[in-house]
Coordinates of C-alpha atoms in Angstrom, one line a residue:
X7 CA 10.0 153.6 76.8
X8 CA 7.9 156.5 75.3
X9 CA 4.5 155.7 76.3
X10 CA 2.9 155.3 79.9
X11 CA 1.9 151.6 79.1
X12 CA 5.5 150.4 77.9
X13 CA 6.6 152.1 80.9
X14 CA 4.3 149.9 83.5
X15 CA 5.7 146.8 82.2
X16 CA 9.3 148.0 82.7
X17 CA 8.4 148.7 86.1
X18 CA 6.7 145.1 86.9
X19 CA 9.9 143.5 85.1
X20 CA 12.1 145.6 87.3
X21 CA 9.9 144.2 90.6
X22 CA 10.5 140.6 89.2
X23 CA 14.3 141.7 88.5
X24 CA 14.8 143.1 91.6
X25 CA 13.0 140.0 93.9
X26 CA 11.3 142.9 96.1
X27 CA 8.0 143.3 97.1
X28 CA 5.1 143.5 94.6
X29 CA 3.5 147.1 94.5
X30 CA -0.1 147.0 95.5
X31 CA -1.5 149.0 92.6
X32 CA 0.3 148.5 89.2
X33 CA -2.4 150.3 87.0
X34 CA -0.5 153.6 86.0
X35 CA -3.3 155.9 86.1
X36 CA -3.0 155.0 90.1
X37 CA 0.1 153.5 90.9
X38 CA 1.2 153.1 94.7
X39 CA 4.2 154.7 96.1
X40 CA 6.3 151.5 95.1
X41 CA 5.4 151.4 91.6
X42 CA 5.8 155.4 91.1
X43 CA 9.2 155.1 92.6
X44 CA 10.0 152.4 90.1
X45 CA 7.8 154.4 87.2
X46 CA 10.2 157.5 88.1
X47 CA 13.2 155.2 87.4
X48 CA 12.0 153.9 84.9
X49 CA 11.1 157.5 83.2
X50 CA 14.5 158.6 83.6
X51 CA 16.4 155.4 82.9
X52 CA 14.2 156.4 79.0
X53 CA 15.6 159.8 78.9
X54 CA 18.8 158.8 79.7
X55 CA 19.4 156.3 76.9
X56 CA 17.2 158.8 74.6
X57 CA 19.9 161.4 75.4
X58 CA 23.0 158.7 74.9
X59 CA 23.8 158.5 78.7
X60 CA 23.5 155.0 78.3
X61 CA 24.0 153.6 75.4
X62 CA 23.0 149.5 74.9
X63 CA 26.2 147.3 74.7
X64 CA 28.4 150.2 76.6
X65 CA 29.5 150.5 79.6
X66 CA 30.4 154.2 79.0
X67 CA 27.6 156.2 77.1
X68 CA 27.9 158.9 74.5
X69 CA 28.5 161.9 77.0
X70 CA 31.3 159.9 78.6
X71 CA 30.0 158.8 81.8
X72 CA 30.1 155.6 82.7
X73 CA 27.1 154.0 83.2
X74 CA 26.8 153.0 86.6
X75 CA 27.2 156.7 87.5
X76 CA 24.3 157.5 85.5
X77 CA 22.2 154.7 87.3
X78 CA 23.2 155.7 90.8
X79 CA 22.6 159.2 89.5
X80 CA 18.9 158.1 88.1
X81 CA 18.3 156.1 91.1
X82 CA 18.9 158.8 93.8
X83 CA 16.7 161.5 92.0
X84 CA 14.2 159.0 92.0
X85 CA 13.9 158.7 96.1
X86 CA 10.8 160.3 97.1
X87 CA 11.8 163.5 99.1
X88 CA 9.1 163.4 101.6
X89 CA 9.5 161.1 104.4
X90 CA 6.0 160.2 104.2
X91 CA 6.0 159.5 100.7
X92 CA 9.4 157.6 101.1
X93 CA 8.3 155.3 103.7
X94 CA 5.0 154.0 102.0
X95 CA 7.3 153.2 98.9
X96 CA 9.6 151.7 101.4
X97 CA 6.6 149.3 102.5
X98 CA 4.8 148.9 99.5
X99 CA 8.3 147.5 98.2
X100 CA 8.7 145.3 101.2
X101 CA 12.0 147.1 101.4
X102 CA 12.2 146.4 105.1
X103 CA 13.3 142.8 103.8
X104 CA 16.7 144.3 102.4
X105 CA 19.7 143.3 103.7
X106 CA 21.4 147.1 103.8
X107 CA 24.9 147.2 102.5
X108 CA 26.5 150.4 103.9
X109 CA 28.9 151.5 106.4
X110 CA 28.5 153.6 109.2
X111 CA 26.1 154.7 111.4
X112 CA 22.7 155.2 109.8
X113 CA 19.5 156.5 111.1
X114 CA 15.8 154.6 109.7
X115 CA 15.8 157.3 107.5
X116 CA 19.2 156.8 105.7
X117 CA 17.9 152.8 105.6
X118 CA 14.6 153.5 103.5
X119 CA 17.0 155.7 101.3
X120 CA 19.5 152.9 100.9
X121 CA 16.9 149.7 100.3
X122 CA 15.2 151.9 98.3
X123 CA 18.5 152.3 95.9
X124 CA 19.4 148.9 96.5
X125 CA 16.1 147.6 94.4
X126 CA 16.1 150.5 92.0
X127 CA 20.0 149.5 91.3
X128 CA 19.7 146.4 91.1
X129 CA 16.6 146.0 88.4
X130 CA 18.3 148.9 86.0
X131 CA 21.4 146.8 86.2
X132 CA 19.6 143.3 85.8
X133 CA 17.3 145.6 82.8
X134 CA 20.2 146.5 81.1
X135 CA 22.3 143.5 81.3
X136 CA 19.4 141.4 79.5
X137 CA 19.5 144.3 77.2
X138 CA 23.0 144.0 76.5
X139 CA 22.6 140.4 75.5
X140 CA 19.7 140.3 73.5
X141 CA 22.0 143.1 71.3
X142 CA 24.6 140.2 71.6
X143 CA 26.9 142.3 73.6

């Protein structure tokens, strides 16, 4: 996952992997806001299995975390901060079609954040579980 390129088919397997909207630019030199988020996710899900954080075939990497800390950890860094920026990823995802799965009362604000995870989750997990059995794990 070194290289730009490498990294822009991640992110269009994690759109197919996570059944959400397609991102209306997918060329990295200009990606939209939907394809950044997932390039950002992407970037950091590299790093973290170049450190040992996750670790292919294991469910808890080489620094002792389990993994699906380190993706929920991955995924919320990976949230754009501004609300501007966050809601055109929000749309360019077509995250409005996510059914929300959390409790309590939440304003829009909280729901961009949470479909946004939801998608980013969901295609590191699906990524990673395909990973796991092409190493026959």
């Amino acid at each position: 996952m070194d290289t730009q390129e490498s990294r822009t088919g991640i992110v269009m397997e994690f759109v197919k992997l996570s059944e959400c909207g397609r991102p209306a630019v997918m060329d990295w030199r200009t990606y939209s806001a939907g394809a950044d988020f997932l390039d950002r996710v992407a970037s950091d899900l590299g790093e973290a299995m170049a450190e040992g954080q996750i670790v292919i075939g294991q469910e808890v990497g080489e620094s002792g975390q389990y993994r699906d800390t380190v993706i929920r950890e991955i995924v919320s860094r990976a949230i754009p901060s501004w609300t501007h920026e966050k809601w055109i990823a929000f749309v360019d995802l077509r995250a409005y079609q996510e059914v929300v799965e959390r409790e309590g009362v939440m304003d829009m604000d909280d729901r961009a954040d949470t479909a946004l995870e939801q998608i980013a989750y969901r295609a590191v997990r699906l990524y990673l579980t395909n990973k796991d059995k092409e190493m026959g794990a």
